[in-house]
Structure formats: structure tokens, C-alpha cells
């Protein structure tokens, strides 16, 4: 995986799954590129971590129209945009439409998103769980993700590695991936040419999309899980790369920045199970951490 | 122009010429004071059945004092634009104010929206946040629709009022969304004069578009300033007076949210909204924060108090960019 940077620092032996997912995403961030990140949460912390260790001139924007901020951390809970701390020291304060137009013009190299559910073609559900509209329940809705997934050149998706989240068909396509996977499907639906899903990062694995079939393909795994464990937490079988890379563990430096600078309250990173490495090198999961 | 595919949602009638005539007949180009109380603004300008748009939300520069007054006056049958918000759609639905919602994003922690849909008292149509702000932009431009490069191919599109058209200029498929000209907009700003010239500092969702696109516009403002101040720095005017129908002086009008540069959010009070939603306890919440007090002033005096406000002001240490 050419885009995966070598981890900076000493390999750590204890970290949470969410912390690890953020570290892996951060290592994929490209210097000198623009990122439209989902407002709040893992995508924001991934780009902030990358700016400190891997991609100092990566620039990010959020949907309220802030361009290139250097946020004053920590943020108040839920106060993630249109506010003074997240939008501190920006290059420009625009608006939601301003930013959407910049993305439509091609200025946004990458989008980074979370998803409740994803299918083999990278279609994203954040609207509904169950059979829409009669059965099930409404979730949050796409928010700004539909614009990010439509108009950025490439999309990095962050999803939990759970069977109910990797499904053959999402219950509702909130934001577009490769749609039905057929050639030109996005363009036929009015979306900009040559855009779409790029990578999916989970706490256990990294996937890309096969260039021909657009189907999700496993390309890397965390050191603490096997390929079979990953496949057991998916409700469809992904393609498998000829060689599945083993990712480096989180490092002490990454974790120090995450825990002491970026998310001191653990609001975003202190969730998911903890992973620990024993002296003999073997990995195990701690009890559920909620 | 061929329509290749279209969504199923009902949408507010698109009528640019009707809107122009409304503007001619109902908006004043004269510099006349529009300063009124929150009670009068809502009584006069928010009607049952209106399409209602609010800009920003409970955590950041939302027009919270006016939203509470709308609930207090028990407005009903509103059609809301639920974009860039957390709990306000659930709060308005729980209060019995809403019968239709164009949804882009909210935090659905509780069941009030699901229940209202199941019981048939609420219809929900699907959008994204930026699709809604682009619809407002078309409305603010006096045009009937907005072509856009987002949302095509999704179920969100399918259950929206969008169409995919065979674009006559490129020959390519293009998403088109109906313009939105709401009946009423409420917007909270940092500074306004009595005529309705208004300044918003920092980023924003669609305050300019909402003001220009809406038939009736209520501005609530942290500060009332002299018109002379606008004349000294006209480049910082966000909204021109002639779009505005009422100006309400509402210090701390965004509470419990932040008003950037002026005061920080009150996290406990925002989480109290989340808890009311999660626990389906909106009745008790509304009794305390809305019905139990007569006005924004009374709420601030009785439920918030100077000690807390001083803390919120003290935490707003970043001023750069938020002062004219």
C-alpha cells in the first residue's frame, strides 16, 4: 500500500480500537492535499494527528465553511462548527454553500467520513436501520456526507469492524459510493466524473475498491487480528488482495498526541475495546469498554 | 429538457414571480424601525402552516430564544427544514408544532420523530444539509431550481423532490433541486441596527440565503448598533435591511449554544436537551425551559442567572474576527 506511511515512534502495546483506527487513517493522509472532513469525531482527529506526524501541510475544511483552521483544543461537547474554538486561526470563514461550491469546483482532494453501514460498493447509510420507510428507525441523516461523498475526488471512509455494518446491501443509500458498481454509474446519476470511494479504514483493516468491479477488497490487516477474524465481522465476502499487508501497531508518539493534545477527554478515542500485547508478542482484547 | 428520473417528495410550491410580488408588496425599502419584542415578532410573522427555516442550531448561534417563543405560542402545522441541527426537530415535533420536515441532519437519540411518523402526524422528506442550503440559495437568487453535482443515485435523492435532468448545455445528466422560498426564517446574528441591517461574524450555514429567500424574516441579535456603524464598514454587512421584517434584541439568544466571540456554550444545558430526547422526556423539558417562563428574559433570570452567564462570557476568550 503505497499511501500508508511508516508509523512514527515506538510501537505501543496497549490502545483502544478507536485510537488505532484514527492512527491508521492518519497514516494515509497525504501532505499538501485538501480534506473535507465530517464535522467532529474520528475523521477530524485523523487529520489533526496527521498534521502533527505525517502530513504537516494537509489542509482541512468542515461543512460550516471553515477553511484551514488550527483549532483550539479541547472543543466543548457537540460544539463542532460555527464556533470559536474549532474555527480558530483559519485561513477563511465561508459558509456551507461556499464550501459545497469549492468541492463542486474540484478543490477538495479527499473527503473523510464515518458511516453507520457500508456495502461492497462503498455506498453509505446514515439515515435508516430496517426496511425504509415502514419498519425500523430513523438515524441522523446524511448531514454533509452526501456532498462530501459526491464532490470530493476521493473518499476515505471510517467504519467499525462489525458484521452489522458491512452488509451486502445497505438499508438506505444516504450518500453515494459506486452505487450499483456498474461502469459510469456515478456519472449517469449526475455526479462529477472520476470521483468516488477510495479506502475504507476500520479498527482492524484497510480496504480499497477493485478497479474493474468496484467491489471492496481487503488489502491490510491490524497486527492483532487474522484475516478470518475480519471476514467473520463482515456480512459479505470482500475480494482479497494477493498480498495482505500487516499494519504497524499504534505508536507511543501517536497515542500521546491523541490523548494529551487532541482528545483529552477521551470523548472520541476512548471508545471500543482495548487491545494489549503480551511480552511474548501475542495480542488480546480486553473486556468491552462500552 | 428531459427529466431522466425524479424523487417522490412533496415540495413547497416554486413560484419566483409570486415571490417577487410578495417582496414588492410586503417588504419595505424604506428605512423604518423594525425593532419589536420576541412575542410580537412571532405573533405577527409566524403563522400556523408556515414553511419554517432556522439557521444554525442549539449548540452554535441558533435562534433559540425565537424557537422557544414559537413553541410557547403553540404554533402548529409547520413544515421545517431540519438541517445542521441536533435536537430542535425532535423538540418542535414533541411540542406539536410540526407536520412536515425536510430532513438533512438531526440527532435522533429518542423516538419522538419515529413515533410521529408512525402515527401519521409527521411526514418526512429526505435531503442532505448542503442540498437544503443550495435549495435556499436558488430561492435567494430568484430562480426556480438549482442544478448541483451532489446526491444523485442515492435513496436520499429518491425520497427528495429532486430530478435528474438531461442538462441542455453539457448534455450530461445533472441533479436539479427545487428552489426553497420559506414562509418564515429566524436567524440569530451578532449585530443589527433597528432597520434590519445585520452582521454575522465567523462561519455560517445559510444565514444570507435564508434571509433573502424567505417571505418573512425575523432577526434576533446580540447587540443593536447604530446604522452609522454599518456605513463605516459596509463590507461587513451580511444581510441588508430590506430583506428583514422584524428585529428582536436578544442578548444570549443562542443559549444554550455558543455565539462565537461573545459567549461559550453551556454543555450541561445542551446535554439536558439530549437527555430529554433520549428519555422521551420533552414534556418536562418544555415545561421547565419554555412554558414555565414568559420570555427569554425571564428564562435567563430564573433558570440561568448572572453567575453562569459570567462563566460563559469568561470562556469566550477568542475575540479575533468576531468584532467589527
XYZ file of C-alpha atoms in Angstrom:
614
model
C 0.000 0.000 0.000
C 1.969 2.949 -1.270
C -0.064 5.547 0.538
C 0.480 4.059 4.015
C 3.239 5.994 5.743
C 5.671 4.271 8.066
C 4.487 4.729 11.643
C 6.414 7.355 13.557
C 7.587 6.336 17.029
C 7.893 3.372 19.335
C 5.328 0.593 18.878
C 2.778 0.710 21.682
C 1.391 -2.322 23.448
C -1.974 -1.004 24.681
C -4.532 1.139 22.885
C -8.236 1.260 22.090
C -9.669 0.091 18.793
C -10.856 3.616 18.006
C -7.448 5.089 18.742
C -5.933 2.604 16.354
C -8.431 3.334 13.597
C -7.555 7.034 13.861
C -3.803 6.272 13.710
C -4.249 4.120 10.597
C -6.359 6.770 8.866
C -3.822 9.458 9.813
C -1.013 7.486 8.156
C -2.958 7.519 4.880
C -3.285 11.299 4.769
C -1.341 12.945 2.001
C 0.727 16.070 2.541
C -0.284 19.170 0.622
C -3.791 17.937 -0.118
C -7.186 19.239 0.962
C -9.570 17.224 3.135
C -13.264 17.844 3.676
C -13.782 16.035 6.966
C -17.031 15.046 8.632
C -17.685 17.601 11.325
C -16.463 16.180 14.666
C -15.310 12.677 15.562
C -12.730 10.275 14.156
C -12.192 11.946 10.745
C -11.245 15.245 12.422
C -8.831 13.568 14.823
C -7.246 11.596 11.975
C -6.409 14.742 10.039
C -5.210 16.599 13.152
C -2.929 13.686 14.072
C -1.633 13.519 10.519
C -0.796 17.236 10.565
C 1.411 16.656 13.598
C 3.208 13.494 12.422
C 2.671 12.593 8.788
C 1.346 15.401 6.632
C 2.166 18.826 8.106
C 0.635 20.762 5.235
C -2.526 18.704 4.812
C -5.382 21.229 4.970
C -8.904 20.519 6.137
C -12.323 22.116 5.924
C -15.659 21.333 7.590
C -19.189 21.839 6.342
C -19.840 25.093 8.200
C -17.377 26.724 5.814
C -14.160 26.903 7.820
C -11.046 26.592 5.669
C -7.703 25.533 7.116
C -8.310 26.098 10.849
C -5.873 25.419 13.670
C -8.440 24.573 16.340
C -8.006 25.457 19.979
C -8.494 22.145 21.757
C -10.328 20.702 23.561
C -13.696 21.540 21.998
C -16.896 21.855 24.020
C -19.073 18.750 23.659
C -21.192 18.916 20.476
C -19.860 22.389 19.603
C -18.034 21.344 16.459
C -18.563 24.170 13.981
C -19.782 27.768 13.710
C -17.842 28.261 16.932
C -14.659 29.967 18.009
C -12.512 27.050 19.194
C -12.924 24.644 16.223
C -12.611 27.540 13.785
C -9.602 29.234 15.372
C -6.800 30.574 13.165
C -8.499 29.617 9.895
C -7.449 30.910 6.503
C -11.043 31.733 5.608
C -14.513 31.682 7.093
C -17.024 30.801 4.409
C -20.439 29.141 4.624
C -21.970 25.778 3.859
C -22.799 26.752 0.286
C -19.373 28.346 -0.196
C -17.682 25.109 0.708
C -20.037 22.964 -1.344
C -19.225 25.123 -4.361
C -15.478 24.759 -3.738
C -15.927 20.998 -3.692
C -18.050 21.059 -6.860
C -15.211 23.005 -8.498
C -12.746 20.220 -7.657
C -10.779 21.866 -4.847
C -11.348 19.055 -2.350
C -8.905 16.203 -2.928
C -10.301 13.914 -0.258
C -13.313 13.501 1.970
C -13.161 11.615 5.254
C -16.414 10.201 6.607
C -17.860 7.957 9.265
C -20.591 5.516 8.390
C -23.191 3.506 10.191
C -23.351 0.927 7.383
C -21.443 0.336 4.169
C -21.963 -2.059 1.256
C -19.439 -3.684 -1.148
C -19.584 -0.621 -3.427
C -18.922 1.913 -0.705
C -22.487 3.196 -0.501
C -23.134 4.777 2.868
C -26.161 4.553 5.152
C -26.634 7.037 7.947
C -30.400 7.513 7.620
C -32.296 4.380 8.485
C -31.957 0.950 10.115
C -34.563 -1.534 8.876
C -36.923 -1.571 5.905
C -37.490 2.041 4.861
C -39.913 3.667 5.442
C -42.317 1.315 7.192
C -40.132 -0.652 9.583
C -37.141 0.264 11.643
C -35.902 3.588 12.884
C -34.547 6.848 11.634
C -30.952 7.677 12.413
C -29.216 11.007 11.890
C -29.398 11.501 8.133
C -26.556 12.287 5.763
C -25.746 15.740 7.153
C -22.934 16.929 4.935
C -21.752 13.440 3.994
C -23.761 13.301 0.776
C -21.918 16.367 -0.522
C -18.548 15.046 0.657
C -19.155 11.637 -0.925
C -20.405 13.241 -4.137
C -17.988 16.052 -4.850
C -14.573 15.256 -3.313
C -12.194 13.443 -5.643
C -11.641 10.519 -3.277
C -13.340 9.367 -0.098
C -11.800 7.674 2.919
C -14.481 6.018 4.996
C -14.090 5.085 8.656
C -16.369 2.253 9.835
C -16.425 -0.063 12.848
C -15.468 -3.646 12.021
C -18.819 -5.249 12.769
C -20.935 -7.677 10.788
C -23.988 -5.431 11.007
C -22.013 -2.553 9.494
C -20.548 -4.361 6.452
C -23.690 -5.537 4.678
C -24.405 -6.835 1.163
C -26.962 -4.052 0.691
C -27.342 -1.030 2.926
C -30.846 -0.377 4.241
C -30.797 3.089 2.683
C -28.210 4.769 0.448
C -27.788 8.109 2.206
C -24.588 9.125 0.447
C -23.233 7.741 -2.810
C -20.438 5.238 -3.228
C -20.095 3.457 -6.561
C -23.904 2.916 -6.479
C -24.573 -0.424 -8.276
C -20.896 -0.745 -9.202
C -21.538 -0.630 -12.945
C -19.170 1.450 -15.110
C -20.179 5.106 -15.141
C -22.930 4.625 -12.547
C -21.995 7.790 -10.686
C -21.764 9.909 -13.830
C -25.155 8.645 -15.024
C -26.603 9.835 -11.724
C -25.246 13.341 -12.277
C -22.192 13.067 -10.024
C -18.847 14.552 -11.084
C -16.616 12.438 -13.333
C -13.879 10.254 -11.810
C -14.897 10.638 -8.193
C -15.784 8.049 -5.581
C -14.782 5.832 -2.673
C -11.043 5.317 -2.178
C -10.311 3.438 1.056
C -12.255 2.059 3.984
C -10.420 2.020 7.325
C -11.685 0.065 10.314
C -10.021 -0.627 13.669
C -8.935 -3.969 12.190
C -8.354 -3.490 8.478
C -7.968 -1.365 5.376
C -9.886 -1.976 2.164
C -9.740 -0.487 -1.311
C -12.103 -0.960 -4.257
C -11.151 -3.216 -7.147
C -10.606 -1.017 -10.190
C -12.805 -3.061 -12.506
C -15.596 -4.414 -10.351
C -15.538 -1.539 -7.792
C -16.060 -4.250 -5.165
C -14.487 -3.805 -1.723
C -11.102 -5.568 -1.405
C -9.181 -6.328 1.781
C -5.634 -5.006 1.447
C -4.281 -4.744 5.003
C -4.956 -6.062 8.488
C -4.099 -4.961 12.001
C -1.346 -6.980 13.728
C -3.789 -8.126 16.391
C -6.337 -9.862 14.127
C -6.324 -12.522 11.436
C -7.969 -12.298 8.026
C -10.531 -14.849 9.206
C -11.455 -12.686 12.174
C -12.038 -9.765 9.824
C -14.148 -11.843 7.453
C -16.235 -13.072 10.399
C -17.126 -9.446 11.119
C -18.492 -8.830 7.628
C -21.862 -9.852 6.218
C -20.399 -10.249 2.712
C -17.100 -11.565 1.441
C -14.739 -8.887 0.199
C -12.167 -9.550 -2.506
C -8.750 -10.341 -1.071
C -5.573 -8.683 -2.306
C -2.847 -11.090 -3.434
C -0.771 -9.962 -0.502
C -2.475 -8.630 2.604
C -0.181 -6.208 4.352
C 0.188 -6.315 8.137
C -0.183 -2.814 9.563
C 2.133 -1.494 12.251
C 0.637 -1.139 15.731
C -0.170 2.289 17.146
C 2.895 4.103 18.436
C 3.543 5.821 21.748
C 4.003 9.132 19.908
C 0.671 8.846 18.074
C -1.146 7.952 21.272
C 0.499 10.710 23.288
C -0.709 13.318 20.791
C -4.186 11.813 20.611
C -4.590 11.532 24.369
C -2.802 14.628 25.625
C -3.451 17.161 22.863
C -6.324 16.218 20.597
C -8.937 14.400 22.653
C -8.009 14.895 26.293
C -11.491 13.930 27.447
C -11.470 10.641 25.547
C -14.835 11.600 24.079
C -13.941 10.207 20.664
C -10.950 7.982 21.182
C -11.790 6.242 24.460
C -14.474 4.047 22.944
C -14.302 0.495 21.604
C -12.373 -2.372 23.076
C -8.809 -2.164 24.273
C -6.079 -4.199 22.642
C -2.988 -5.305 24.542
C 0.210 -7.071 23.555
C 1.771 -9.543 25.976
C 5.528 -9.948 26.459
C 5.572 -12.964 24.138
C 4.265 -10.697 21.363
C 0.736 -12.106 21.299
C -2.233 -9.723 21.193
C -5.515 -9.952 23.049
C -8.667 -7.884 23.531
C -9.541 -6.529 26.951
C -13.115 -6.615 28.229
C -15.621 -4.438 26.408
C -15.138 -0.792 27.189
C -18.667 0.279 26.218
C -35.253 19.462 -21.133
C -35.864 15.773 -20.416
C -36.323 14.548 -16.877
C -34.435 11.257 -16.571
C -35.584 10.333 -13.095
C -37.258 12.061 -10.189
C -37.740 11.831 -6.453
C -41.086 11.310 -4.793
C -41.213 14.054 -2.175
C -43.845 16.706 -1.944
C -42.233 20.135 -2.058
C -43.143 23.697 -1.320
C -44.556 25.290 -4.454
C -41.858 27.025 -6.503
C -43.007 30.446 -7.655
C -40.275 33.025 -8.339
C -42.672 35.606 -9.776
C -45.024 35.169 -6.853
C -42.089 35.701 -4.529
C -41.088 38.906 -6.339
C -44.636 40.210 -5.978
C -44.614 39.326 -2.280
C -41.380 41.250 -1.874
C -42.811 44.247 -3.735
C -45.957 44.287 -1.631
C -44.751 43.221 1.818
C -41.111 44.201 2.256
C -40.225 47.836 2.772
C -37.332 49.584 1.083
C -37.820 52.475 3.489
C -35.536 52.763 6.497
C -38.103 52.195 9.219
C -37.517 50.741 12.635
C -38.464 47.076 12.868
C -37.477 46.633 16.482
C -40.105 44.553 18.269
C -40.367 42.126 21.182
C -39.928 38.406 20.600
C -43.616 37.924 21.436
C -44.764 40.432 18.841
C -42.389 39.177 16.150
C -43.602 35.603 16.469
C -47.265 36.563 16.843
C -47.196 38.707 13.747
C -44.836 36.799 11.468
C -45.091 33.075 12.241
C -48.379 31.552 11.123
C -49.715 28.037 11.542
C -48.894 26.061 8.406
C -45.817 28.095 7.506
C -42.671 26.620 5.990
C -40.156 27.494 8.704
C -36.376 27.666 8.381
C -33.951 28.382 11.222
C -30.268 28.915 10.697
C -27.663 27.124 12.805
C -28.707 25.183 15.884
C -28.824 24.694 19.629
C -25.070 24.318 20.055
C -23.968 27.272 17.945
C -25.619 30.607 17.089
C -29.086 29.135 16.682
C -32.072 31.464 17.108
C -33.015 29.660 20.284
C -34.999 32.397 22.019
C -37.272 32.701 18.973
C -37.650 28.942 18.607
C -38.696 28.753 22.262
C -41.199 31.582 21.665
C -42.661 29.742 18.661
C -43.240 26.741 20.915
C -44.605 28.968 23.706
C -47.163 30.428 21.297
C -48.061 26.856 20.284
C -47.668 27.400 16.559
C -48.675 24.305 14.651
C -48.595 22.540 11.326
C -45.157 23.975 10.466
C -43.044 22.459 7.705
C -39.451 22.616 8.927
C -36.053 22.469 7.287
C -34.173 20.049 9.577
C -30.569 20.737 8.618
C -27.387 21.191 10.639
C -29.197 20.628 13.915
C -29.211 18.145 16.758
C -32.395 18.092 18.861
C -34.500 21.019 17.587
C -36.602 18.927 15.146
C -37.455 16.480 17.930
C -38.224 19.339 20.315
C -40.538 21.044 17.814
C -42.268 17.763 16.967
C -42.677 16.902 20.660
C -44.215 20.349 21.189
C -46.788 19.642 18.492
C -45.535 22.374 16.148
C -44.590 20.338 13.079
C -46.428 18.310 10.457
C -43.765 18.075 7.723
C -39.981 18.024 7.746
C -37.345 18.196 5.037
C -34.550 16.355 6.834
C -30.850 16.799 6.268
C -29.438 16.023 9.680
C -30.566 15.786 13.285
C -29.529 13.637 16.245
C -32.210 11.018 16.561
C -31.448 9.860 20.073
C -35.082 9.480 21.047
C -38.209 8.153 19.424
C -40.404 11.229 19.072
C -39.841 11.609 15.316
C -40.309 7.905 14.606
C -43.459 7.845 16.685
C -44.931 10.891 14.962
C -44.245 9.367 11.539
C -45.824 6.056 12.571
C -48.870 7.818 13.979
C -49.232 9.769 10.743
C -48.843 13.211 12.309
C -45.482 13.877 10.639
C -44.263 13.465 7.075
C -40.514 13.369 6.493
C -38.727 14.026 3.209
C -35.045 13.242 2.692
C -32.239 15.689 1.950
C -28.664 16.480 2.972
C -27.626 19.663 4.748
C -25.951 21.178 1.706
C -28.815 20.180 -0.567
C -31.083 22.244 1.665
C -28.727 25.234 1.681
C -28.403 25.005 -2.119
C -32.207 24.956 -2.392
C -32.256 28.106 -0.276
C -29.598 29.610 -2.489
C -31.755 29.089 -5.578
C -34.607 30.695 -3.654
C -32.321 33.594 -2.738
C -31.349 34.046 -6.384
C -34.917 34.321 -7.607
C -34.550 31.142 -9.646
C -36.813 28.075 -9.771
C -34.225 25.369 -9.181
C -30.561 24.653 -8.522
C -28.530 22.276 -10.646
C -25.969 20.516 -8.447
C -23.319 17.831 -8.547
C -24.404 16.018 -5.384
C -26.810 13.361 -4.150
C -27.606 11.619 -7.454
C -28.128 7.859 -7.350
C -28.958 7.677 -3.639
C -32.115 6.766 -1.755
C -31.909 10.232 -0.221
C -32.402 11.590 -3.741
C -35.184 9.095 -4.418
C -37.175 10.361 -1.435
C -36.412 14.033 -2.093
C -38.087 16.364 -4.572
C -35.023 16.323 -6.843
C -34.946 15.454 -10.517
C -32.126 14.256 -12.717
C -32.320 16.193 -15.938
C -30.615 15.848 -19.290
C -28.688 19.104 -18.991
C -29.228 21.129 -22.177
C -25.785 22.773 -22.082
C -23.421 19.887 -21.285
C -25.581 17.053 -22.498
C -24.800 15.278 -19.210
C -27.177 14.068 -16.501
C -27.476 16.700 -13.786
C -29.247 16.761 -10.412
C -31.731 19.619 -10.066
C -33.428 20.568 -6.822
C -36.434 22.848 -6.406
C -35.720 26.309 -5.038
C -36.863 26.861 -1.482
C -38.594 30.096 -0.529
C -39.691 29.532 3.080
C -42.630 31.432 4.525
C -40.577 32.435 7.522
C -36.919 32.445 8.565
C -35.460 33.085 12.010
C -31.769 33.943 12.207
C -29.587 34.905 15.149
C -26.851 37.466 14.436
C -24.125 39.261 16.328
C -25.126 42.831 15.462
C -28.069 44.559 13.793
C -29.497 48.042 13.562
C -33.183 48.752 14.099
C -33.825 48.624 10.343
C -32.543 45.062 9.988
C -29.072 45.534 8.572
C -27.225 42.658 10.170
C -23.739 41.341 10.728
C -22.786 37.732 11.300
C -19.198 37.046 12.311
C -17.458 33.737 11.669
C -18.661 30.841 9.548
C -22.305 30.209 8.885
C -24.728 27.750 7.428
C -27.083 29.786 5.232
C -27.997 32.977 7.084
C -27.735 35.173 3.988
C -29.607 32.736 1.750
C -32.317 32.141 4.373
C -32.861 35.873 4.844
C -33.089 36.630 1.141
C -35.156 33.561 0.227
C -37.861 33.900 2.879
C -41.137 35.795 2.725
C -40.961 36.814 6.384
C -37.656 37.251 8.203
C -37.087 37.667 11.928
C -33.591 38.587 13.070
C -32.624 38.203 16.707
C -29.449 39.995 17.628
C -26.963 40.062 20.456
C -26.401 43.784 20.005
C -28.325 46.663 18.468
C -25.880 49.112 16.907
C -26.136 52.430 15.124
C -26.696 52.442 11.364
C -23.685 54.756 11.275
C -21.538 51.756 12.245
C -22.675 49.877 9.131
C -21.888 52.903 6.984
C -18.336 52.988 8.358
C -17.646 49.357 7.376
C -20.229 48.306 4.779
C -18.197 45.318 3.653
C -19.125 43.582 6.886
C -22.887 43.791 6.383
C -24.141 40.221 5.953
C -27.874 40.860 5.471
C -29.405 44.050 4.009
C -32.259 45.725 5.885
C -34.808 45.365 3.078
C -34.886 41.587 3.450
C -35.772 41.828 7.149
C -39.254 42.166 8.676
C -38.514 42.227 12.392
C -35.521 42.809 14.654
C -35.547 41.391 18.163
C -32.911 42.392 20.680
C -31.966 39.048 22.221
C -28.791 39.031 24.311
C -27.868 35.375 24.890
C -30.464 34.473 22.268
C -28.383 31.467 21.199
C -28.323 29.999 24.715
C -27.609 27.134 25.459
C -25.391 27.321 22.391
C -22.301 29.369 21.743
C -22.372 32.715 20.000
C -18.825 32.804 18.684
C -16.744 35.585 20.167
C -19.467 36.608 22.643
C -20.092 33.619 24.925
C -19.347 29.900 25.068
C -21.932 27.130 25.062
C -23.438 25.702 28.233
C -22.629 21.999 27.723
C -24.822 20.854 30.603
C -27.860 22.628 29.216
C -27.291 21.226 25.712
C -26.946 17.734 27.137
C -30.202 18.353 29.043
C -31.883 18.650 25.625
C -30.217 15.414 24.529
C -31.364 13.690 27.697
C -34.931 14.930 27.199
C -34.821 13.424 23.711
C -33.207 10.151 24.717
C -35.579 9.630 27.647
C -38.676 10.856 25.786
C -38.991 13.495 28.476
C -39.678 16.512 26.291
C -42.834 17.452 28.224
C -40.871 18.104 31.407
C -38.120 19.869 29.467
C -40.565 22.180 27.701
C -42.425 22.887 30.930
C -39.162 23.991 32.534
C -37.486 25.910 29.711
C -40.411 27.163 27.602
C -43.909 27.124 29.104
C -42.741 27.723 32.668
C -41.255 31.111 31.800
C -42.886 34.002 29.970
C -39.924 35.145 27.899
C -36.245 34.881 27.114
C -35.510 37.493 29.790
C -37.410 35.563 32.428
C -35.683 32.322 31.437
C -32.264 33.954 31.679
C -33.064 35.447 35.080
C -34.760 32.476 36.679
C -33.083 29.453 35.102
C -29.627 30.629 34.089
C -28.542 33.586 36.184
C -25.679 36.034 36.130
C -23.128 33.732 37.737
C -23.468 31.166 34.981
C -23.557 33.830 32.269
C -20.381 35.372 33.596
C -18.730 31.967 33.222
C -19.949 31.595 29.638
C -18.670 35.059 28.757
C -15.381 34.374 30.510
C -14.838 31.221 28.449
C -15.260 33.150 25.164
C -11.603 34.127 25.119
C -11.246 34.153 21.325
C -12.290 37.554 20.025
C -10.337 37.941 16.814
C -12.694 38.082 13.849
C -15.809 38.432 15.971
C -15.724 42.193 16.454
C -16.268 44.851 13.850
